[in-house]
Coordinates of C-alpha atoms and ligand atoms in Angstrom, one line a residue:
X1 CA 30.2 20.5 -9.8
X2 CA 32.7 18.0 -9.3
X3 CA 30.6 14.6 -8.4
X4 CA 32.0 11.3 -8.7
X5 CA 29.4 9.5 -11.3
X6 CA 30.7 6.1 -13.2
X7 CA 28.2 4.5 -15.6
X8 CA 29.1 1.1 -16.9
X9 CA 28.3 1.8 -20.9
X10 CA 28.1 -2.3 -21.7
X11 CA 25.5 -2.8 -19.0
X12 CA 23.0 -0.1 -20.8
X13 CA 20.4 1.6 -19.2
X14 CA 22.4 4.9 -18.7
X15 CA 19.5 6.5 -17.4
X16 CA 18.5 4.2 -14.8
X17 CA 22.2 4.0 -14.2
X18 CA 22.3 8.0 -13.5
X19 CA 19.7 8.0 -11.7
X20 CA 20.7 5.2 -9.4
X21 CA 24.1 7.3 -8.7
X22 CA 22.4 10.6 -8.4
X23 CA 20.4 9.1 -5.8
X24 CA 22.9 8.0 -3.7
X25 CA 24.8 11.1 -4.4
X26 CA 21.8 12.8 -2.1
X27 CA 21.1 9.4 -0.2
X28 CA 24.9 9.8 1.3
X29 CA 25.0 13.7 1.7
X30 CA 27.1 14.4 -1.3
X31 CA 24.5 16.4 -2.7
X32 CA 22.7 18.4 -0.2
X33 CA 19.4 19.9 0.0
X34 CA 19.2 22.9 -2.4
X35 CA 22.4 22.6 -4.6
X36 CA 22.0 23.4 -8.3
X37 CA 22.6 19.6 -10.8
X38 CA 24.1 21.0 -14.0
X39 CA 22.2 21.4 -17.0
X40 CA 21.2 18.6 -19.0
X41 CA 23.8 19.3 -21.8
X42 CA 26.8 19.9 -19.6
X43 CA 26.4 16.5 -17.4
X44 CA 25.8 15.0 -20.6
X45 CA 29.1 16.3 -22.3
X46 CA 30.9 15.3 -18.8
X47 CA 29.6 11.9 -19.0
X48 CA 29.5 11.2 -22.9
X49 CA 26.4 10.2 -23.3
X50 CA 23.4 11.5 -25.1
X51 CA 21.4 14.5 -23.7
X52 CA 18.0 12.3 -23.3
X53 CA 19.7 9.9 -20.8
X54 CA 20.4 13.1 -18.6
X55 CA 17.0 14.2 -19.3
X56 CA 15.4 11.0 -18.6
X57 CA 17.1 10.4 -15.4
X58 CA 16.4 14.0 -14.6
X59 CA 12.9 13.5 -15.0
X60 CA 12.6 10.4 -12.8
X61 CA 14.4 11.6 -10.1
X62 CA 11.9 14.7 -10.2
X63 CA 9.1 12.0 -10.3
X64 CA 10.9 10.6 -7.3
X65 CA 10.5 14.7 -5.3
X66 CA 14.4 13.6 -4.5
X67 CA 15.2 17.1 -7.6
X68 CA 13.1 19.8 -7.9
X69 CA 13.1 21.7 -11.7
X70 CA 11.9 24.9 -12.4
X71 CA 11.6 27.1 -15.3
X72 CA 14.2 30.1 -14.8
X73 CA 16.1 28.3 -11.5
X74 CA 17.5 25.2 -13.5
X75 CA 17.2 21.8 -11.4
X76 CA 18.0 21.2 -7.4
X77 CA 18.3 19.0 -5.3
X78 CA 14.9 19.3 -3.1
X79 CA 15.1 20.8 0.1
X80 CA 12.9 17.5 1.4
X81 CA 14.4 14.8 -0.9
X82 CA 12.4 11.8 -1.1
X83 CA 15.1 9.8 1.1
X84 CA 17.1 13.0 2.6
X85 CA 21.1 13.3 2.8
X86 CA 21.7 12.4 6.9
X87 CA 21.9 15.5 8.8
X88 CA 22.6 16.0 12.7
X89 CA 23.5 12.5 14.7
X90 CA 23.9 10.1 12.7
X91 CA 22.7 7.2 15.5
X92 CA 20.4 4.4 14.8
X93 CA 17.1 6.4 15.4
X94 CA 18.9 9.0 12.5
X95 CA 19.2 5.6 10.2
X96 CA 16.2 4.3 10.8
X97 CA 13.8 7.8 10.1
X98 CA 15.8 7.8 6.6
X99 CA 15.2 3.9 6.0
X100 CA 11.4 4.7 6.8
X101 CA 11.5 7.8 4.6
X102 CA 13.5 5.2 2.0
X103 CA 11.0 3.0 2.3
X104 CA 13.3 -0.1 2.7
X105 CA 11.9 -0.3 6.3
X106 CA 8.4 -0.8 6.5
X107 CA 8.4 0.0 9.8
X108 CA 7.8 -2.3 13.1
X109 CA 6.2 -4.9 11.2
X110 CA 9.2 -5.8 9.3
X111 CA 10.6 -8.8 10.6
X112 CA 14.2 -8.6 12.5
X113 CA 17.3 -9.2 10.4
X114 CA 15.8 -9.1 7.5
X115 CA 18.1 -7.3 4.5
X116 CA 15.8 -7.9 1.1
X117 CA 12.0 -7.4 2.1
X118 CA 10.9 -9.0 -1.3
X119 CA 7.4 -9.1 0.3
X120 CA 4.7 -8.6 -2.2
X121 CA 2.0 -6.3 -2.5
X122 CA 3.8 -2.9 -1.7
X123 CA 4.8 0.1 -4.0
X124 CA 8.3 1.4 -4.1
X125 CA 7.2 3.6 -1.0
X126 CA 10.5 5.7 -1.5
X127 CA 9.0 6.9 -5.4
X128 CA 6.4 8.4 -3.2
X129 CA 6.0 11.9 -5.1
X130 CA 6.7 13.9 -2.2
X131 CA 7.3 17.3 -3.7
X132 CA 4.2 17.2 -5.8
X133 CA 1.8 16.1 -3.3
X134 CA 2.9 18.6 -1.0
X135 CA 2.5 21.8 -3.9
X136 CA -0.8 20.4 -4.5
X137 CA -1.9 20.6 -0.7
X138 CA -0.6 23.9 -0.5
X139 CA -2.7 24.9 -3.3
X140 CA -5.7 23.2 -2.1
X141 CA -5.2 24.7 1.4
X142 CA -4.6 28.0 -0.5
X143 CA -8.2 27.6 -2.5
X144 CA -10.5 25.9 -0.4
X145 CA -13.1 27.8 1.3
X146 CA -13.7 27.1 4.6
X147 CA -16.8 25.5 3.8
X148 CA -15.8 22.8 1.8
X149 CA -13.4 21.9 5.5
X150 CA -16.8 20.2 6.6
X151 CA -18.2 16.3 6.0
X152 CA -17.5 15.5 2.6
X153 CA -20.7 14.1 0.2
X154 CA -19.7 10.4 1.5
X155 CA -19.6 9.0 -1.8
X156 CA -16.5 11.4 -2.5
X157 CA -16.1 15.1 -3.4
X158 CA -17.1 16.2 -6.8
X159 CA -14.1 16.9 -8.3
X160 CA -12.0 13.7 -7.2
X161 CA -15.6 11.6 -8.7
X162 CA -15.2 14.0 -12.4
X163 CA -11.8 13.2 -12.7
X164 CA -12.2 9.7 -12.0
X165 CA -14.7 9.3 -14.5
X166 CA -12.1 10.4 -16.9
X167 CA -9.4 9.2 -16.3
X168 CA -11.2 5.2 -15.7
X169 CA -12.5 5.9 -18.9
X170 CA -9.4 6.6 -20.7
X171 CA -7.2 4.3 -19.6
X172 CA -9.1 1.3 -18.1
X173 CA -12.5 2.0 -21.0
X174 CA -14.5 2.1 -17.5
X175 CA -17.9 2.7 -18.6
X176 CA -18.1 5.0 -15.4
X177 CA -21.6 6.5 -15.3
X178 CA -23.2 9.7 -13.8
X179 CA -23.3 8.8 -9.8
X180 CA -21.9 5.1 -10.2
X181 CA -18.5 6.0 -8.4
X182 CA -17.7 5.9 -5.0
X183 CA -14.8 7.0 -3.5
X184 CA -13.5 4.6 -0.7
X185 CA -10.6 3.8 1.3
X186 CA -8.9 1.8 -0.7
X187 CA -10.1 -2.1 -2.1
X188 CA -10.0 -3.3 1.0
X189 CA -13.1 -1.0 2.6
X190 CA -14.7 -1.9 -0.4
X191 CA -14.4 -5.5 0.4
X192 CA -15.4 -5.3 3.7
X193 CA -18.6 -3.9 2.6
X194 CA -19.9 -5.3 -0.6
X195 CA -20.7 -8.9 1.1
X196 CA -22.4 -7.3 3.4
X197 CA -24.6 -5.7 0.9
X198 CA -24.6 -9.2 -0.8
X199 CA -26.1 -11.0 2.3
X200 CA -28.8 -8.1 2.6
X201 CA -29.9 -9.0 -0.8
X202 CA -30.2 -12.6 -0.2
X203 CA -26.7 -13.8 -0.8
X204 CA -25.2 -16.5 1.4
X205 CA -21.8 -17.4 -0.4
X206 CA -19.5 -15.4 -2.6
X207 CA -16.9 -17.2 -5.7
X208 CA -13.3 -16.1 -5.0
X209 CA -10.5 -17.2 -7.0
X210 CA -8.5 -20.0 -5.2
X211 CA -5.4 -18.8 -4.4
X212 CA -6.5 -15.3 -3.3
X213 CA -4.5 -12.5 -1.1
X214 CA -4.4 -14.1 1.9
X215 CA -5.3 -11.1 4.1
X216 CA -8.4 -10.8 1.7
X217 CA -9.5 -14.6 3.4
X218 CA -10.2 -13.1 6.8
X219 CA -11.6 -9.5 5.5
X220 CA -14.0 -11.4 3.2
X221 CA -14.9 -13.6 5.7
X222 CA -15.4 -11.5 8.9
X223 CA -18.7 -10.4 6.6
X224 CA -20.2 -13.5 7.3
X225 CA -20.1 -13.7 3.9
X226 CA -19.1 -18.2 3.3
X227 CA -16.5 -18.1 0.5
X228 CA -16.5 -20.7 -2.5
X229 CA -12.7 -21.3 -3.9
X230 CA -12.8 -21.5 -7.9
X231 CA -9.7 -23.1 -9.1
X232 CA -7.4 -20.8 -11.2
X233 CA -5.2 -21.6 -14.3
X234 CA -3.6 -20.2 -17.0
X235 CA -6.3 -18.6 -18.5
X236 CA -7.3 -17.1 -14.9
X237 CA -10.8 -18.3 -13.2
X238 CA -12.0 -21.5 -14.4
X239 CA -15.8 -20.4 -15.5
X240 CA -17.2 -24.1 -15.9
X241 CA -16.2 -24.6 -12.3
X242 CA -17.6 -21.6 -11.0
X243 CA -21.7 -22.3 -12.7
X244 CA -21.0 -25.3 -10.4
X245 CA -20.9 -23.6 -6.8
X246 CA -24.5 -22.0 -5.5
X247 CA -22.7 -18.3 -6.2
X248 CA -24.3 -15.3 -7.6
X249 CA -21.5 -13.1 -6.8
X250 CA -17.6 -13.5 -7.7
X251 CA -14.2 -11.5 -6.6
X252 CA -11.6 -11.6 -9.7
X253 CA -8.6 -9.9 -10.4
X254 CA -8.5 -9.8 -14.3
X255 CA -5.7 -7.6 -14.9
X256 CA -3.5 -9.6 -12.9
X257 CA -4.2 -12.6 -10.8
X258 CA -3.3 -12.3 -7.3
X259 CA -1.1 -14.3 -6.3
X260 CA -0.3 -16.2 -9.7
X261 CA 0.1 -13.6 -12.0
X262 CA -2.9 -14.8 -14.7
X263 CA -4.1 -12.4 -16.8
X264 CA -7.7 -13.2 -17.6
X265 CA -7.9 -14.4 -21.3
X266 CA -10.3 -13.7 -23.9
X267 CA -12.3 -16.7 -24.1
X268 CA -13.1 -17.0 -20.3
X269 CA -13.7 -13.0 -20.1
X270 CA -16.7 -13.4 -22.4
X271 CA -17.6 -17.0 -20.4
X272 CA -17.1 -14.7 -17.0
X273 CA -19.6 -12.2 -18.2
X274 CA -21.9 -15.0 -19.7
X275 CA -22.4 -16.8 -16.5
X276 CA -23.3 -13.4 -14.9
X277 CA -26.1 -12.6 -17.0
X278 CA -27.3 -16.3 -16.8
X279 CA -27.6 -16.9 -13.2
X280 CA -28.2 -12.8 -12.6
X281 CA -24.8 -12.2 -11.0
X282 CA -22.3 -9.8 -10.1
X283 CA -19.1 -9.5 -10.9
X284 CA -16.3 -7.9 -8.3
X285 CA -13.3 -7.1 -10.5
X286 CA -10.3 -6.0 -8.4
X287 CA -8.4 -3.9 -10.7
X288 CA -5.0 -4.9 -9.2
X289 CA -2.5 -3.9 -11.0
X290 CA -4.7 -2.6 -13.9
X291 CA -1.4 0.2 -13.7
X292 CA 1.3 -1.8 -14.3
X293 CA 1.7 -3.7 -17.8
X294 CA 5.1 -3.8 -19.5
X295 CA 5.0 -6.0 -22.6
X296 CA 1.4 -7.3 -23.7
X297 CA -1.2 -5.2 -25.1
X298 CA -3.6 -3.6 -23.4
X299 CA -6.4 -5.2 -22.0
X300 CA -9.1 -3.2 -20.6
X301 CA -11.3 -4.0 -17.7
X302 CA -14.5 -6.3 -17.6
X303 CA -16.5 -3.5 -16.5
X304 CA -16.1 -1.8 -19.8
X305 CA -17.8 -4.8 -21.3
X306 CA -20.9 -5.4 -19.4
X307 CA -21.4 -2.1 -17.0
X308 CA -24.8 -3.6 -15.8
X309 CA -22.5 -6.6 -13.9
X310 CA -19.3 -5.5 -13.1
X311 CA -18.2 -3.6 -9.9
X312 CA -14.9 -2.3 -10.6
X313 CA -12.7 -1.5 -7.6
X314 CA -9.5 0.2 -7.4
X315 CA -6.9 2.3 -5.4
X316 CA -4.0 4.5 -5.6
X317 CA -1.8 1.7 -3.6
X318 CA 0.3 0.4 -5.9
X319 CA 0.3 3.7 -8.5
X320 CA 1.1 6.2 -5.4
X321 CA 1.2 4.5 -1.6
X322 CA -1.3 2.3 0.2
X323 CA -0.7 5.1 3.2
X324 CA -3.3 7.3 1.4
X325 CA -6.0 5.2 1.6
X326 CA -7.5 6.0 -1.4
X327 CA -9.8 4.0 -4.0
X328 CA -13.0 4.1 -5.9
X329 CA -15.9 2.0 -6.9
X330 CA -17.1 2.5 -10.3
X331 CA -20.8 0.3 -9.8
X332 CA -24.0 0.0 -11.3
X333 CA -26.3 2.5 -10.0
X334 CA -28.5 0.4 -7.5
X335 CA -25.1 -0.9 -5.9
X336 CA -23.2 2.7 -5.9
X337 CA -26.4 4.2 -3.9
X338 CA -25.7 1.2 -1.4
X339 CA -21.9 2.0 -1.3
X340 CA -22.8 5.7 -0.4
X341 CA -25.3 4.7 2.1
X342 CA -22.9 2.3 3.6
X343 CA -20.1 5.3 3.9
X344 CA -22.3 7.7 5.2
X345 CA -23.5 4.9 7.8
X346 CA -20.0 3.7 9.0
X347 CA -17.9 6.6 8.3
X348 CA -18.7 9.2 6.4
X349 CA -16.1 9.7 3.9
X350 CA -12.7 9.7 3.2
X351 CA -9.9 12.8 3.9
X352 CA -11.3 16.3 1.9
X353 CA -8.0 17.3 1.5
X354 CA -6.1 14.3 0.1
X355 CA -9.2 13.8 -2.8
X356 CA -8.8 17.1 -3.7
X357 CA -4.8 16.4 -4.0
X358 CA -5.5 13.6 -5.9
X359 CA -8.6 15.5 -8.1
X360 CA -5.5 17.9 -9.3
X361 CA -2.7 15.7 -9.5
X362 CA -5.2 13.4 -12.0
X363 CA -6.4 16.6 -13.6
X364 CA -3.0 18.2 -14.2
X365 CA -1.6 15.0 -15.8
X366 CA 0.8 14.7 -13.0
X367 CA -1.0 11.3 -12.3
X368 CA -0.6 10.0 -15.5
X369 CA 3.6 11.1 -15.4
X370 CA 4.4 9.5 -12.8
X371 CA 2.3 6.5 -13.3
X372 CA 4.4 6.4 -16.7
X373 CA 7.7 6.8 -15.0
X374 CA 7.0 4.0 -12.5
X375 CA 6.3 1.5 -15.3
X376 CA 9.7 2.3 -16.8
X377 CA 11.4 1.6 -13.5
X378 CA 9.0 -1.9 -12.7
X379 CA 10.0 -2.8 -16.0
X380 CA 13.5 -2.4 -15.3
X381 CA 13.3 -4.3 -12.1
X382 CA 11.7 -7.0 -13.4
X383 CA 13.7 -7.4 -16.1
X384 CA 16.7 -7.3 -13.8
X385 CA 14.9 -9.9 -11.1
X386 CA 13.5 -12.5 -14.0
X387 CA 17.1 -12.6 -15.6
X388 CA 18.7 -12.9 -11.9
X389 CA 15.9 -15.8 -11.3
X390 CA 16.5 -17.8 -14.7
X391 CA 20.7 -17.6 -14.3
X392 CA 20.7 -18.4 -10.5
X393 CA 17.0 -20.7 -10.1
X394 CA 16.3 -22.5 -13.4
X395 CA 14.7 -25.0 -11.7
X396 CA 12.2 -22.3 -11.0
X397 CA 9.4 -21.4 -13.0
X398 CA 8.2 -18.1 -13.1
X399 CA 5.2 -17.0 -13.8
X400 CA 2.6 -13.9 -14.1
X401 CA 5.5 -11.3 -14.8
X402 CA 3.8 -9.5 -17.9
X403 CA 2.1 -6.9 -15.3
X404 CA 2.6 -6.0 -12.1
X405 CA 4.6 -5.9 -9.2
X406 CA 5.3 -9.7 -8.3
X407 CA 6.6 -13.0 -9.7
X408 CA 5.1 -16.2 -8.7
X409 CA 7.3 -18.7 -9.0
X410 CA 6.9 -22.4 -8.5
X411 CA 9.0 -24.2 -6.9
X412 CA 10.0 -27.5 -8.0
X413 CA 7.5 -30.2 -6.6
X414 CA 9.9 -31.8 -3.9
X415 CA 10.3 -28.6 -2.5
X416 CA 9.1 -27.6 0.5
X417 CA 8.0 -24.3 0.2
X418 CA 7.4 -22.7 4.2
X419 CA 10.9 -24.4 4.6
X420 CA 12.0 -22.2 1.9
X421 CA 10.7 -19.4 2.7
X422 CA 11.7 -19.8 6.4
X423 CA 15.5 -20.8 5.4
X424 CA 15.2 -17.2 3.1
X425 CA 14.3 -15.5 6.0
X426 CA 17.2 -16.8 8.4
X427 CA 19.2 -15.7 5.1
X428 CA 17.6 -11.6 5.2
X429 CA 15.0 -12.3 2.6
X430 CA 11.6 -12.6 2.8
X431 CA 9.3 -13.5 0.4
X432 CA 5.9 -15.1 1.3
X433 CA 4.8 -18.5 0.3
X434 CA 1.2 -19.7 -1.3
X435 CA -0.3 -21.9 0.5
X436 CA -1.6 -19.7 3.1
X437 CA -3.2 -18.3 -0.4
X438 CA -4.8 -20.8 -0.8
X439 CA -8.6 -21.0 0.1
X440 CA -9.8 -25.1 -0.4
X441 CA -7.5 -26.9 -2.7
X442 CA -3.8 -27.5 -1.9
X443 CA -1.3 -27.0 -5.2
X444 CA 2.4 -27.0 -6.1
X445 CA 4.6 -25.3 -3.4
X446 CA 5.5 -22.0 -5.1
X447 CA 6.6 -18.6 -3.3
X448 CA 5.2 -15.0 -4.1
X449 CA 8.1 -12.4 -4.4
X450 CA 7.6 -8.8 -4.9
X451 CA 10.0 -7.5 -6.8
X452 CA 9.2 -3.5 -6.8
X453 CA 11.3 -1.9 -4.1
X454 CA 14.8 -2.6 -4.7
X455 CA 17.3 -1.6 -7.0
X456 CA 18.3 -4.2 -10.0
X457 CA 21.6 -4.5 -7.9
X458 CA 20.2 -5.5 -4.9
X459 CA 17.4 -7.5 -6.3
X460 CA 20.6 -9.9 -8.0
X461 CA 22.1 -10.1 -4.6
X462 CA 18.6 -10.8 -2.8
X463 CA 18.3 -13.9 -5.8
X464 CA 21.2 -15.5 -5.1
X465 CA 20.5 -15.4 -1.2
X466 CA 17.0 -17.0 -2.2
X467 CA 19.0 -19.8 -4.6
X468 CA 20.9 -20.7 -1.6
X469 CA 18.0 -21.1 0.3
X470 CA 16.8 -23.5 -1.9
X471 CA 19.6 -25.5 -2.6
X472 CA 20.0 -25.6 1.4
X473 CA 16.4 -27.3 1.6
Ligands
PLP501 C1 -5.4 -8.6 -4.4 C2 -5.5 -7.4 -3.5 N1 -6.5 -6.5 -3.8 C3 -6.6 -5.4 -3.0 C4 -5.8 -5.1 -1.9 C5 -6.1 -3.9 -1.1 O1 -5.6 -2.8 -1.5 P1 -6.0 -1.4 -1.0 O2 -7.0 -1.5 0.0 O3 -4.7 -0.8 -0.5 O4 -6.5 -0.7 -2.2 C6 -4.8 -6.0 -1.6 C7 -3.9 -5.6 -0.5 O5 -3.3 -6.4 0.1 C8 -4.6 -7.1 -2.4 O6 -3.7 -8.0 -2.1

């Protein structure tokens, strides 16, 4: 196969490098659906470079679905690649269904002329395993009896809840018990319904950390539920001042603070849980980005430490797409039985077929690959964006990059940051700013940029758009 692959040796990262051109070798038609890539030792010779960087690359594009191997039939290009070489009229309905598919559109939402969406909170859609999801539907299709096509138990089929248990136990220490998880649709449902339990108990206001995701404000609050904002700092929530609102109930995101970035330290992780079992509270512990850690150690959740207090939530958003609409509640018992009551109430369970999917794809370890391919790839990016940020916006400091999908960086203080973010946007970038974050107190103006679906190429060209749009306000 004569394809035209250059790979700049003095920038390293052959793999990624390989990758990146393979992909646009099937992005751009050059590779069609089907053909046979060469074995891992003959691209390797071609190319000079070691056979793991072909095999590496290999396997992420096969994490991708845009390759396809198999034992006896060597590696192909997949007959639906992830973002598919254009075929028939190439007009701009044609361009558009592959930007959807690429994922660099996010569809009519997206707003016009904009080049970089650097928006935050979104998965590289495009790394969506296709391929794998698909084989393991047509298996499940292929196994299922006809029975299990009715309701589902509301709190989740039995198989997606087993594996769950296992696998939040191995890699987040979970503490799951026998019946304590819930299967929901995503975080979100979940916090749309645990306030509402709260107020049935008694509960008129609920601790959230100030900033918070800011379309968390309105979900929280269309509960009825009134929200108290607890300053964060570097250490994450700021205990002392939460004992001093009338809250028994708190919403935190140890493993990485949304928006900031904090990871929850130590000291105030033992205060958090001290607090709880003083004033008999619970603790909500959004698991964002629990997935995604690149150079600190592992820290696992607060649940794991006091099971009796901690509702830990979570969702295949960030690790797979938020289009699934998958997540789970791992809760004490008297709060999971509400959880199921409250599914079976409003909307009796989430899709059969897709927990199932997910039971096998978690079961198989195919959950576990990919989730470890997509942290080599973050990590990449990130390194790629922080260097691009520091060289072009040292007046910038960045924050909360250790996990995660974002960077919070503050602006300098005579900034003004929705004039930033507005001049970015009238460049092709968007990024969103903090203080619609924020819940009571005002802080430093500071933008939230999500740094997860572009290539380390485009995320330097999107930084020096975004320096310009600082230096122009
Ligand atoms: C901090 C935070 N947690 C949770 C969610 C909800 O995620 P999902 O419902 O897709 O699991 C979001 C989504 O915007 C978020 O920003």
């Amino acid at each position: 196969m004569d394809l035209h692959l250059t790979l700049d040796r003095a920038a390293g990262r052959l793999a990624g490098q390989l990758a990146e051109g393979l992909r646009d070798a099937v992005r751009d038609g050059r590779l069609t659906p089907g053909v046979r890539l060469p074995p891992t030792r003959d691209l390797a010779a071609d190319l000079g470079v070691s056979r793991g960087v072909v095999v590496t690359a290999y396997e992420q594009l096969v994490a991708e679905g845009f390759i396809v191997s198999r034992q006896g039939d060597g590696t192909r290009v997949a007959t639906c690649p992830a973002a598919g070489p254009a075929a028939g009229p190439r007009g701009e309905a044609h361009r558009r269904a592959l930007r959807l598919a690429a994922g660099t559109d996010a569809g009519p939402a997206d707003p016009p002329g904009i080049a970089y969406d650097l928006r935050p909170g979104k998965p590289d859609l495009a790394s969506f395993p296709r391929d794998r999801w698909a084989a393991n539907l047509r298996e499940v299709l292929r196994e299922l009896p006809h029975t299990a096509l009715n309701y589902p138990d509301p709190a989740g089929v039995p198989e997606l809840r087993a594996e769950l248990a296992g696998h939040l136990a191995r890699v987040r220490a979970a503490a799951p018990e026998p019946g304590g998880i819930v299967v929901t649709a995503g975080v979100a449902q979940m916090l749309a319904t645990v306030p509402r339990i709260l107020i049935e108990e008694g509960h008129r206001v609920l601790a959230v950390e100030d900033p918070l995701g800011h379309h968390q404000i309105p979900m929280l609050g269309a509960t009825g539920i009134e929200l108290a904002g607890v300053p964060v700092d570097e250490e994450g929530i700021d205990v002392a001042a939460l004992a001093r609102t009338p809250a028994r109930a708190v919403l935190v995101t140890p493993a990485h603070q949304y928006p900031t970035g904090v990871v929850l330290s130590p000291r105030r992780r033992s205060a958090l849980i001290e607090w709880a079992r003083d004033v008999d509270a619970l603790i909500i512990e959004d698991d964002y980005d629990g997935e995604f850690r690149y150079d600190r150690d592992p820290v696992g959740c607060l649940r794991g430490l006091a099971p009796d207090r901690v509702l830990l939530a979570g969702s295949v958003s960030k690790a797979l797409s938020p289009a699934l609409r998958l997540g789970w509640a791992v809760a004490p018992p008297w709060l999971a039985v509400r959880l199921r009551a409250a599914r079976a109430l409003h909307d009796l369970g989430s899709s059969v077929l897709d927990q199932h999917v997910l039971a096998r794809m978690i079961g198989s370890g195919e959950y576990a690959r990919h989730l470890r391919v997509m942290r080599r790839r973050y990590r990449a990016r990130r390194d790629a964006f922080v260097a691009a940020l520091r060289e072009r916006l040292p007046q910038v400091r960045v924050h909360g990059v250790s996990a995660g999908l974002h960077a919070y960086a503050e602006l300098p203080g005579t900034c003004d940051e929705t004039a930033v973010v507005a001049q970015a946007a009238a460049l092709g970038v968007a990024v969103e700013g903090v203080a619609p974050m924020r819940v009571g107190r005002p802080g430093p103006p500071a933008i939230v940029v999500g740094y997860a679906r572009l290539s380390e190429r485009r995320l330097a060209e999107a930084v020096d758009l975004l320096a310009a749009a600082v230096r122009a306000v």
